[in-house]
Amino acid sequence: MQHDLSHAALEIREGRESASNLMELSIAAAQSPLCAHVFSQTFFDSARWAAAETPKAAPLAGLAISIKDLFDTEGSRSAASSVLLKDAPLAAANATAVERLRKAGAAIIGRTHMVEFAFSGVGVNPHFGTPAALDARHPANPQLAPTQPARVPGGSSSGAAVSIASGAAWAALGSDTGGSIRIPAALNGLVGFKSTARLVPLTGTVPLSPTLDTACAITRSVRDAVLIHEILAERKVPADDRPLSQWRLAVPRQIFFEQIEPAVKTAFEHSISQLQAAGTAIEWIDLPELEELDAVNAIGGFSPTESYAWHRRYLNNPEQAALYDPRVRSRIERGAQMSAADYLDLLAARKAWIAKMEAAIAPFDALLSPTTPICAPTIASVAPANGANPEADARHDAEFVRVNTLLLRNTSVVNMLDGCALSLPCHQAHELPMGLMIWHAALHDDAVLQISAAIEATLQAVN
């Protein structure tokens, strides 16, 4: 599958391709070694039926769409890739986001594995295995190629990204609480758009942090990101064909480049130079407000506290608590330490910080940053503990903490800002996948999408 969802849907509408034929290709990809550990459940029979029966004029035209394992799909179980919820009741109805995709003509091919309860940016899952990252432009099987060690797919929407990169799905519904859409998009050479959180209802989802959770998607192109966002948010993104020279863009110096790998720094700066050579005005700026974020989160952060409120019913039972991935459990249990007063202080501190940030970035149409400061590390380097070698387990745990912290650092800024952001591939064919993040504050979604489309076109024209 070399083209995107929008192109495929157009071919179906014009009678040059059939949804049923494309579905068979998606199912074949879903059953291939590329999709090892990607799907928690597959719905091939119903997907075939949807592909055959969906009207050609439907926006998604019966094409294969995957669903992250925390969204309810009627008649299936939302286990959030945990063994704890393996016997949870079957969903009586679709999550709002899933229902909107179905009404738009999506053929749901399956539910994708994820980091347990969405609490990590690395993508590792000790219960069901970890899908290996793929570059969507040049898919290869790193699990079978001895010269290419398998690399983490990013999380928490790990299976979602690989379902697209492998060709099993044309778009993937996921969630983004601290970067869980943009990180796996960046590490798999895909597009990930995190909308302003309030634009898409979270009804029918397993929560991580209701304050920060965002229902959104990974796609192959910005054009597809616009299409899926319009469906999920039930709103139209206006067309804007202004050249990049008419937008004002900025690159903040603080935070985003700390501990950055040389390859990522080079790829990002090369992309910026290409945009400037095409006439784009890009200003490097100081944004000291970013350095205040650590103090805001010093109280404890939203994700541990809000997730603990949901998980304490299980964690208070020793037998159930033992079923958690220890790395996930330890992060959730930190939330038990926050008092109600601390939580109210956190809400107030975030509100004040958002006001400062919005004022500081108001002169710009969008900001540009590396999506992540590092490329995908090998799965082996962050492998979950197995008890066979305590020294290796301790080394892997320490590396996991380092990698997770770095992968989440840049993207989580936008979640705390209550903003919107899109990750766009910015690597060359011979490089590991890397992402360029285009972002701004809340409800700047249209500008972020419009600017991202122009940047995508510019970079594709010169590469």
Short mmCIF file of C-alpha atoms in Angstrom, two decimals:
data_model
loop_
_atom_site.label_atom_id
_atom_site.label_comp_id
_atom_site.label_asym_id
_atom_site.label_seq_id
_atom_site.Cartn_x
_atom_site.Cartn_y
_atom_site.Cartn_z
CA MET A 1 0.00 0.00 0.00
CA GLN A 2 1.92 2.99 -1.21
CA HIS A 3 -0.81 5.62 -1.16
CA ASP A 4 -2.92 6.96 1.69
CA LEU A 5 -6.48 6.38 2.85
CA SER A 6 -7.86 9.43 1.05
CA HIS A 7 -6.39 8.25 -2.25
CA ALA A 8 -7.67 4.70 -1.76
CA ALA A 9 -11.17 5.95 -0.89
CA LEU A 10 -11.16 8.08 -4.05
CA GLU A 11 -10.17 5.07 -6.16
CA ILE A 12 -13.06 3.10 -4.65
CA ARG A 13 -15.54 5.91 -5.32
CA GLU A 14 -14.38 6.18 -8.93
CA GLY A 15 -14.57 2.42 -9.48
CA ARG A 16 -10.84 1.96 -10.08
CA GLU A 17 -10.43 -0.20 -6.98
CA SER A 18 -12.69 -2.24 -4.70
CA ALA A 19 -12.84 -2.08 -0.92
CA SER A 20 -13.08 -5.87 -0.80
CA ASN A 21 -9.81 -6.29 -2.69
CA LEU A 22 -8.03 -3.79 -0.45
CA MET A 23 -9.47 -5.50 2.61
CA GLU A 24 -7.94 -8.81 1.57
CA LEU A 25 -4.56 -7.10 1.31
CA SER A 26 -5.05 -5.62 4.79
CA ILE A 27 -6.02 -8.99 6.25
CA ALA A 28 -3.01 -10.66 4.64
CA ALA A 29 -0.75 -8.00 6.20
CA ALA A 30 -2.46 -8.46 9.59
CA GLN A 31 -1.65 -12.18 9.44
CA SER A 32 1.98 -11.65 8.41
CA PRO A 33 5.05 -11.71 10.70
CA LEU A 34 5.16 -7.90 10.44
CA CYS A 35 2.10 -7.82 12.72
CA ALA A 36 3.44 -10.08 15.45
CA HIS A 37 2.03 -8.83 18.78
CA VAL A 38 -0.01 -6.11 17.04
CA PHE A 39 -3.62 -7.29 17.44
CA SER A 40 -5.41 -8.33 20.61
CA GLN A 41 -8.49 -9.31 18.59
CA THR A 42 -9.22 -9.40 14.87
CA PHE A 43 -12.59 -9.01 13.16
CA PHE A 44 -11.81 -10.29 9.67
CA ASP A 45 -15.27 -11.63 8.85
CA SER A 46 -17.12 -8.48 9.87
CA ALA A 47 -14.44 -6.34 8.20
CA ARG A 48 -14.95 -8.23 4.94
CA TRP A 49 -18.70 -7.70 5.23
CA ALA A 50 -18.24 -3.98 5.93
CA ALA A 51 -15.87 -3.61 2.97
CA ALA A 52 -18.41 -5.26 0.67
CA GLU A 53 -21.51 -3.47 1.96
CA THR A 54 -20.30 0.05 2.80
CA PRO A 55 -21.47 2.61 0.20
CA LYS A 56 -18.63 3.78 -2.02
CA ALA A 57 -19.52 7.39 -1.24
CA ALA A 58 -18.81 6.95 2.51
CA PRO A 59 -15.78 8.99 3.61
CA LEU A 60 -13.84 5.88 4.68
CA ALA A 61 -15.32 3.70 1.90
CA GLY A 62 -15.11 0.39 3.79
CA LEU A 63 -11.35 0.54 4.31
CA ALA A 64 -9.59 -1.20 7.21
CA ILE A 65 -9.26 0.84 10.41
CA SER A 66 -7.73 -0.48 13.65
CA ILE A 67 -8.88 0.36 17.17
CA LYS A 68 -6.65 0.70 20.25
CA ASP A 69 -7.55 -1.78 22.97
CA LEU A 70 -8.93 0.86 25.33
CA PHE A 71 -11.90 1.92 23.15
CA ASP A 72 -15.16 -0.01 23.48
CA THR A 73 -16.26 -1.92 20.39
CA GLU A 74 -19.68 -3.47 20.76
CA GLY A 75 -19.53 -7.15 21.67
CA SER A 76 -15.81 -7.21 22.47
CA ARG A 77 -13.74 -6.63 25.59
CA SER A 78 -11.74 -3.47 26.32
CA ALA A 79 -8.81 -4.96 28.22
CA ALA A 80 -6.28 -2.14 27.65
CA SER A 81 -3.73 -4.91 26.94
CA SER A 82 -3.81 -6.07 30.54
CA VAL A 83 -4.43 -9.53 31.95
CA LEU A 84 -6.28 -7.89 34.81
CA LEU A 85 -9.28 -7.14 32.57
CA LYS A 86 -9.24 -10.41 30.58
CA ASP A 87 -12.66 -11.33 32.01
CA ALA A 88 -14.19 -7.83 31.95
CA PRO A 89 -17.75 -7.59 30.58
CA LEU A 90 -18.15 -7.27 26.84
CA ALA A 91 -18.95 -3.76 25.67
CA ALA A 92 -22.66 -3.14 25.13
CA ALA A 93 -22.02 -0.27 22.71
CA ASN A 94 -19.25 1.38 20.72
CA ALA A 95 -17.20 4.19 22.18
CA THR A 96 -18.25 7.52 20.68
CA ALA A 97 -15.06 7.74 18.62
CA VAL A 98 -15.53 4.19 17.28
CA GLU A 99 -19.17 4.84 16.42
CA ARG A 100 -18.25 7.97 14.48
CA LEU A 101 -15.69 6.01 12.46
CA ARG A 102 -18.22 3.25 11.75
CA LYS A 103 -20.83 5.75 10.58
CA ALA A 104 -18.21 7.22 8.24
CA GLY A 105 -17.69 3.83 6.60
CA ALA A 106 -14.80 2.33 8.58
CA ALA A 107 -14.34 -1.43 8.42
CA ILE A 108 -12.91 -2.30 11.84
CA ILE A 109 -10.21 -4.90 11.22
CA GLY A 110 -9.23 -5.44 14.85
CA ARG A 111 -8.21 -4.15 18.24
CA THR A 112 -4.53 -3.27 18.65
CA HIS A 113 -2.25 -4.03 21.55
CA MET A 114 -0.82 -1.16 23.55
CA VAL A 115 1.24 -0.45 26.63
CA GLU A 116 -0.76 -1.83 29.55
CA PHE A 117 -3.27 0.84 30.58
CA ALA A 118 -1.48 3.30 28.23
CA PHE A 119 1.08 4.24 30.88
CA SER A 120 4.37 4.51 28.94
CA GLY A 121 5.83 6.04 25.80
CA VAL A 122 8.13 3.12 24.97
CA GLY A 123 5.65 0.54 23.70
CA VAL A 124 6.79 -2.53 25.67
CA ASN A 125 4.20 -5.01 26.95
CA PRO A 126 5.38 -8.01 29.05
CA HIS A 127 2.02 -9.79 28.84
CA PHE A 128 1.45 -9.98 25.09
CA GLY A 129 4.81 -9.13 23.53
CA THR A 130 6.00 -5.97 21.85
CA PRO A 131 5.44 -5.22 18.15
CA ALA A 132 8.60 -4.11 16.36
CA ALA A 133 8.78 -0.63 14.88
CA LEU A 134 8.55 -0.34 11.09
CA ASP A 135 9.20 2.52 8.73
CA ALA A 136 5.98 2.92 6.75
CA ARG A 137 7.88 4.12 3.67
CA HIS A 138 10.29 1.18 3.62
CA PRO A 139 8.71 -1.62 5.66
CA ALA A 140 11.05 -4.45 6.53
CA ASN A 141 10.87 -7.16 9.14
CA PRO A 142 13.44 -6.31 11.80
CA GLN A 143 12.45 -9.40 13.77
CA LEU A 144 13.64 -11.66 10.96
CA ALA A 145 16.52 -9.60 9.56
CA PRO A 146 19.59 -10.54 11.63
CA THR A 147 21.37 -7.27 10.79
CA GLN A 148 18.46 -5.14 12.03
CA PRO A 149 17.66 -5.56 15.72
CA ALA A 150 14.01 -5.12 16.59
CA ARG A 151 13.30 -1.63 17.88
CA VAL A 152 10.55 -0.38 20.17
CA PRO A 153 7.48 0.95 18.36
CA GLY A 154 6.79 3.78 20.80
CA GLY A 155 3.75 3.92 23.01
CA SER A 156 1.34 3.72 24.24
CA SER A 157 -0.39 3.25 20.85
CA SER A 158 2.22 0.69 19.79
CA GLY A 159 0.08 -1.78 17.87
CA ALA A 160 -1.86 1.08 16.31
CA ALA A 161 1.24 2.46 14.59
CA VAL A 162 2.55 -0.90 13.40
CA SER A 163 -0.90 -1.83 12.07
CA ILE A 164 -0.56 1.06 9.61
CA ALA A 165 3.16 0.71 8.89
CA SER A 166 2.65 -2.97 8.06
CA GLY A 167 -0.30 -2.30 5.73
CA ALA A 168 -2.91 -3.98 7.94
CA ALA A 169 -4.83 -0.73 8.45
CA TRP A 170 -5.21 2.58 6.64
CA ALA A 171 -5.66 4.56 9.86
CA ALA A 172 -5.59 3.71 13.55
CA LEU A 173 -7.69 5.09 16.38
CA GLY A 174 -5.60 5.67 19.47
CA SER A 175 -5.18 7.99 22.40
CA ASP A 176 -2.62 10.62 23.42
CA THR A 177 -2.13 11.55 27.08
CA GLY A 178 1.55 12.53 26.99
CA GLY A 179 2.48 11.67 23.42
CA SER A 180 0.96 8.23 22.86
CA ILE A 181 -0.07 9.03 19.27
CA ARG A 182 2.85 11.22 18.23
CA ILE A 183 5.66 9.07 19.65
CA PRO A 184 4.73 5.83 17.83
CA ALA A 185 3.98 7.87 14.71
CA ALA A 186 7.48 9.37 14.83
CA LEU A 187 9.20 6.03 15.48
CA ASN A 188 7.35 4.33 12.60
CA GLY A 189 7.60 7.03 9.93
CA LEU A 190 3.92 7.98 10.17
CA VAL A 191 1.72 11.01 10.85
CA GLY A 192 0.17 11.39 14.30
CA PHE A 193 -2.24 14.20 15.12
CA LYS A 194 -3.21 15.05 18.69
CA SER A 195 -6.19 17.36 18.55
CA THR A 196 -7.33 19.70 21.30
CA ALA A 197 -8.62 17.18 23.84
CA ARG A 198 -12.12 18.60 24.25
CA LEU A 199 -12.95 18.20 20.56
CA VAL A 200 -13.47 14.42 20.67
CA PRO A 201 -15.57 12.73 23.39
CA LEU A 202 -13.90 10.03 25.50
CA THR A 203 -17.14 8.17 26.24
CA GLY A 204 -16.54 4.42 26.20
CA THR A 205 -12.79 4.38 26.91
CA VAL A 206 -10.56 3.00 29.64
CA PRO A 207 -9.04 6.17 31.14
CA LEU A 208 -5.48 7.03 32.01
CA SER A 209 -5.83 10.71 32.88
CA PRO A 210 -9.20 12.29 32.04
CA THR A 211 -7.59 15.73 32.24
CA LEU A 212 -5.05 14.91 29.54
CA ASP A 213 -6.49 11.98 27.55
CA THR A 214 -7.20 12.72 23.88
CA ALA A 215 -8.93 10.42 21.38
CA CYS A 216 -7.13 10.84 18.05
CA ALA A 217 -5.43 8.90 15.27
CA ILE A 218 -2.30 7.80 13.44
CA THR A 219 -2.38 8.03 9.64
CA ARG A 220 -0.12 7.85 6.58
CA SER A 221 -0.48 11.50 5.55
CA VAL A 222 -1.62 14.89 6.78
CA ARG A 223 -4.51 14.71 4.35
CA ASP A 224 -5.66 11.56 6.13
CA ALA A 225 -5.12 13.21 9.52
CA VAL A 226 -7.52 15.97 8.47
CA LEU A 227 -10.09 13.43 7.26
CA ILE A 228 -10.02 11.33 10.44
CA HIS A 229 -10.07 14.41 12.66
CA GLU A 230 -13.11 15.75 10.84
CA ILE A 231 -14.89 12.45 11.49
CA LEU A 232 -13.85 12.10 15.13
CA ALA A 233 -14.58 15.74 16.03
CA GLU A 234 -17.61 16.10 13.76
CA ARG A 235 -16.26 19.38 12.44
CA LYS A 236 -14.89 20.66 9.15
CA VAL A 237 -11.30 21.86 8.78
CA PRO A 238 -11.39 24.80 6.35
CA ALA A 239 -9.11 24.70 3.35
CA ASP A 240 -6.20 27.13 3.43
CA ASP A 241 -3.71 27.02 0.58
CA ARG A 242 -1.54 29.88 1.77
CA PRO A 243 2.15 29.21 1.08
CA LEU A 244 4.42 28.63 4.05
CA SER A 245 5.94 32.07 3.52
CA GLN A 246 2.68 33.58 4.81
CA TRP A 247 2.74 31.72 8.12
CA ARG A 248 4.86 32.77 11.08
CA LEU A 249 6.68 29.82 12.62
CA ALA A 250 9.06 29.52 15.58
CA VAL A 251 11.46 26.99 17.07
CA PRO A 252 11.80 27.22 20.88
CA ARG A 253 15.34 26.69 22.14
CA GLN A 254 14.47 25.45 25.63
CA ILE A 255 13.94 21.82 26.70
CA PHE A 256 13.27 20.19 23.32
CA PHE A 257 16.95 19.81 22.39
CA GLU A 258 18.32 18.65 25.75
CA GLN A 259 20.00 15.21 25.53
CA ILE A 260 19.07 15.05 21.85
CA GLU A 261 20.75 12.36 19.76
CA PRO A 262 22.97 13.80 17.00
CA ALA A 263 20.99 12.02 14.27
CA VAL A 264 17.73 13.59 15.45
CA LYS A 265 19.28 17.04 15.74
CA THR A 266 20.75 16.75 12.24
CA ALA A 267 17.47 15.55 10.70
CA PHE A 268 15.47 18.30 12.40
CA GLU A 269 17.89 21.07 11.42
CA HIS A 270 18.05 19.71 7.86
CA SER A 271 14.25 19.90 7.63
CA ILE A 272 14.26 23.45 8.98
CA SER A 273 16.90 24.43 6.42
CA GLN A 274 14.84 22.90 3.61
CA LEU A 275 11.76 24.83 4.72
CA GLN A 276 13.73 28.07 4.93
CA ALA A 277 15.20 27.47 1.48
CA ALA A 278 11.62 27.18 0.22
CA GLY A 279 10.80 30.63 1.61
CA THR A 280 9.46 29.76 5.06
CA ALA A 281 10.02 32.33 7.79
CA ILE A 282 11.20 30.46 10.88
CA GLU A 283 12.42 32.25 14.00
CA TRP A 284 14.43 30.62 16.78
CA ILE A 285 13.05 31.94 20.06
CA ASP A 286 13.58 31.79 23.79
CA LEU A 287 10.55 30.42 25.61
CA PRO A 288 11.53 30.45 29.30
CA GLU A 289 8.00 29.46 30.31
CA LEU A 290 8.91 25.91 29.27
CA GLU A 291 11.43 25.76 32.09
CA GLU A 292 8.63 26.33 34.62
CA LEU A 293 6.90 23.06 33.73
CA ASP A 294 9.01 20.91 36.04
CA ALA A 295 7.89 23.01 38.98
CA VAL A 296 4.25 22.63 37.94
CA ASN A 297 4.63 18.84 37.82
CA ALA A 298 6.73 18.63 40.97
CA ILE A 299 3.52 18.12 42.94
CA GLY A 300 3.06 14.79 41.19
CA GLY A 301 1.41 15.16 37.79
CA PHE A 302 -2.05 14.26 36.52
CA SER A 303 -1.48 10.77 35.13
CA PRO A 304 -0.40 8.99 38.35
CA THR A 305 -3.05 10.71 40.44
CA GLU A 306 -6.01 10.30 38.11
CA SER A 307 -5.07 6.75 37.12
CA TYR A 308 -4.73 5.75 40.77
CA ALA A 309 -8.27 6.96 41.41
CA TRP A 310 -9.48 4.47 38.78
CA HIS A 311 -7.11 1.57 39.61
CA ARG A 312 -7.19 1.62 43.42
CA ARG A 313 -10.12 -0.84 43.47
CA TYR A 314 -7.75 -3.39 41.90
CA LEU A 315 -4.51 -2.34 43.56
CA ASN A 316 -6.06 -2.77 47.01
CA ASN A 317 -6.49 -6.47 46.22
CA PRO A 318 -3.05 -8.19 46.39
CA GLU A 319 -4.00 -10.92 43.91
CA GLN A 320 -5.21 -8.40 41.34
CA ALA A 321 -2.31 -6.00 41.98
CA ALA A 322 0.11 -8.81 41.17
CA LEU A 323 -1.31 -9.02 37.65
CA TYR A 324 0.01 -5.58 36.63
CA ASP A 325 3.19 -4.94 34.68
CA PRO A 326 5.44 -3.86 37.60
CA ARG A 327 6.64 -0.82 35.66
CA VAL A 328 3.06 0.34 35.10
CA ARG A 329 1.94 -0.48 38.62
CA SER A 330 4.76 1.52 40.22
CA ARG A 331 3.84 4.62 38.20
CA ILE A 332 0.16 4.36 39.07
CA GLU A 333 0.86 3.83 42.76
CA ARG A 334 2.72 7.14 42.94
CA GLY A 335 -0.68 8.78 42.60
CA ALA A 336 -1.68 7.54 46.04
CA GLN A 337 0.67 10.08 47.56
CA MET A 338 -1.16 13.18 46.29
CA SER A 339 -3.66 14.84 48.59
CA ALA A 340 -6.82 16.58 47.46
CA ALA A 341 -5.19 19.91 48.30
CA ASP A 342 -2.14 19.03 46.19
CA TYR A 343 -4.40 18.11 43.29
CA LEU A 344 -6.23 21.43 43.47
CA ASP A 345 -2.87 23.19 43.56
CA LEU A 346 -1.83 21.26 40.45
CA LEU A 347 -4.98 22.34 38.60
CA ALA A 348 -4.37 25.97 39.53
CA ALA A 349 -0.67 25.82 38.62
CA ARG A 350 -1.45 24.32 35.23
CA LYS A 351 -4.10 26.95 34.50
CA ALA A 352 -1.65 29.77 35.32
CA TRP A 353 1.10 28.14 33.23
CA ILE A 354 -1.20 27.72 30.24
CA ALA A 355 -2.10 31.42 30.39
CA LYS A 356 1.61 32.37 30.35
CA MET A 357 2.37 30.02 27.48
CA GLU A 358 -0.57 31.16 25.37
CA ALA A 359 0.51 34.77 25.74
CA ALA A 360 4.11 33.94 24.85
CA ILE A 361 3.32 31.97 21.68
CA ALA A 362 0.39 34.09 20.50
CA PRO A 363 2.49 35.97 17.86
CA PHE A 364 3.17 32.69 16.02
CA ASP A 365 0.92 30.49 13.90
CA ALA A 366 2.73 27.33 15.02
CA LEU A 367 5.88 26.13 16.73
CA LEU A 368 8.29 23.47 15.47
CA SER A 369 10.22 20.96 17.59
CA PRO A 370 11.62 17.44 17.34
CA THR A 371 8.82 15.02 18.24
CA THR A 372 11.24 12.95 20.28
CA PRO A 373 14.89 13.70 21.10
CA ILE A 374 15.94 10.10 20.42
CA CYS A 375 15.38 7.40 17.82
CA ALA A 376 13.78 4.09 18.74
CA PRO A 377 16.09 2.00 20.94
CA THR A 378 16.20 -1.76 20.61
CA ILE A 379 13.53 -3.79 22.34
CA ALA A 380 16.27 -5.88 23.94
CA SER A 381 17.75 -2.83 25.70
CA VAL A 382 14.51 -2.14 27.61
CA ALA A 383 13.20 -5.70 27.89
CA PRO A 384 10.87 -6.35 30.84
CA ALA A 385 12.36 -8.18 33.83
CA ASN A 386 12.12 -11.97 33.72
CA GLY A 387 14.01 -12.84 36.92
CA ALA A 388 16.61 -14.98 35.18
CA ASN A 389 19.35 -12.37 35.46
CA PRO A 390 18.76 -9.75 38.18
CA GLU A 391 21.71 -7.65 37.02
CA ALA A 392 20.38 -7.51 33.45
CA ASP A 393 16.88 -6.80 34.73
CA ALA A 394 18.15 -3.84 36.76
CA ARG A 395 20.08 -2.52 33.76
CA HIS A 396 17.05 -2.83 31.49
CA ASP A 397 14.79 -1.16 34.06
CA ALA A 398 17.16 1.79 34.35
CA GLU A 399 17.37 2.12 30.57
CA PHE A 400 13.59 1.89 30.31
CA VAL A 401 13.19 4.82 32.72
CA ARG A 402 15.74 6.88 30.78
CA VAL A 403 14.17 6.12 27.40
CA ASN A 404 10.60 6.61 28.61
CA THR A 405 11.44 9.96 30.15
CA LEU A 406 13.07 11.21 26.96
CA LEU A 407 10.41 9.89 24.60
CA LEU A 408 7.64 11.60 26.56
CA ARG A 409 9.41 14.86 27.36
CA ASN A 410 8.80 16.88 24.19
CA THR A 411 5.31 15.64 23.43
CA SER A 412 3.98 15.98 26.98
CA VAL A 413 4.51 19.74 26.84
CA VAL A 414 1.57 19.98 24.44
CA ASN A 415 -0.69 17.87 26.66
CA MET A 416 0.01 20.07 29.67
CA LEU A 417 -0.67 23.08 27.45
CA ASP A 418 -4.06 21.55 26.51
CA GLY A 419 -2.83 22.12 22.98
CA CYS A 420 -2.75 20.36 19.63
CA ALA A 421 0.18 18.93 17.69
CA LEU A 422 1.06 16.86 14.65
CA SER A 423 4.13 14.68 14.18
CA LEU A 424 5.41 14.48 10.63
CA PRO A 425 8.21 12.21 9.34
CA CYS A 426 11.43 14.16 8.77
CA HIS A 427 14.02 11.44 8.19
CA GLN A 428 15.81 10.41 5.04
CA ALA A 429 15.40 6.97 3.43
CA HIS A 430 18.61 5.61 4.98
CA GLU A 431 17.82 6.85 8.50
CA LEU A 432 15.76 5.51 11.37
CA PRO A 433 12.34 7.20 11.53
CA MET A 434 12.19 10.58 13.27
CA GLY A 435 9.44 13.17 13.67
CA LEU A 436 8.99 16.91 13.26
CA MET A 437 6.31 18.23 15.63
CA ILE A 438 4.10 21.17 14.60
CA TRP A 439 2.17 22.48 17.61
CA HIS A 440 0.26 25.28 19.31
CA ALA A 441 -2.21 25.96 22.10
CA ALA A 442 -5.83 24.81 22.43
CA LEU A 443 -8.17 25.19 19.45
CA HIS A 444 -5.40 26.03 16.97
CA ASP A 445 -6.10 22.69 15.31
CA ASP A 446 -6.97 24.13 11.91
CA ALA A 447 -3.75 26.13 11.62
CA VAL A 448 -1.63 23.19 12.82
CA LEU A 449 -3.20 20.91 10.22
CA GLN A 450 -2.98 23.48 7.43
CA ILE A 451 0.66 24.31 8.18
CA SER A 452 1.50 20.61 8.52
CA ALA A 453 0.05 19.92 5.08
CA ALA A 454 2.19 22.67 3.58
CA ILE A 455 5.32 21.43 5.38
CA GLU A 456 4.65 17.86 4.28
CA ALA A 457 4.31 18.94 0.65
CA THR A 458 7.47 21.04 0.82
CA LEU A 459 9.61 18.30 2.40
CA GLN A 460 8.31 15.66 0.00
CA ALA A 461 9.12 17.89 -2.96
CA VAL A 462 12.77 18.26 -2.00
CA ASN A 463 13.48 14.75 -0.67
#
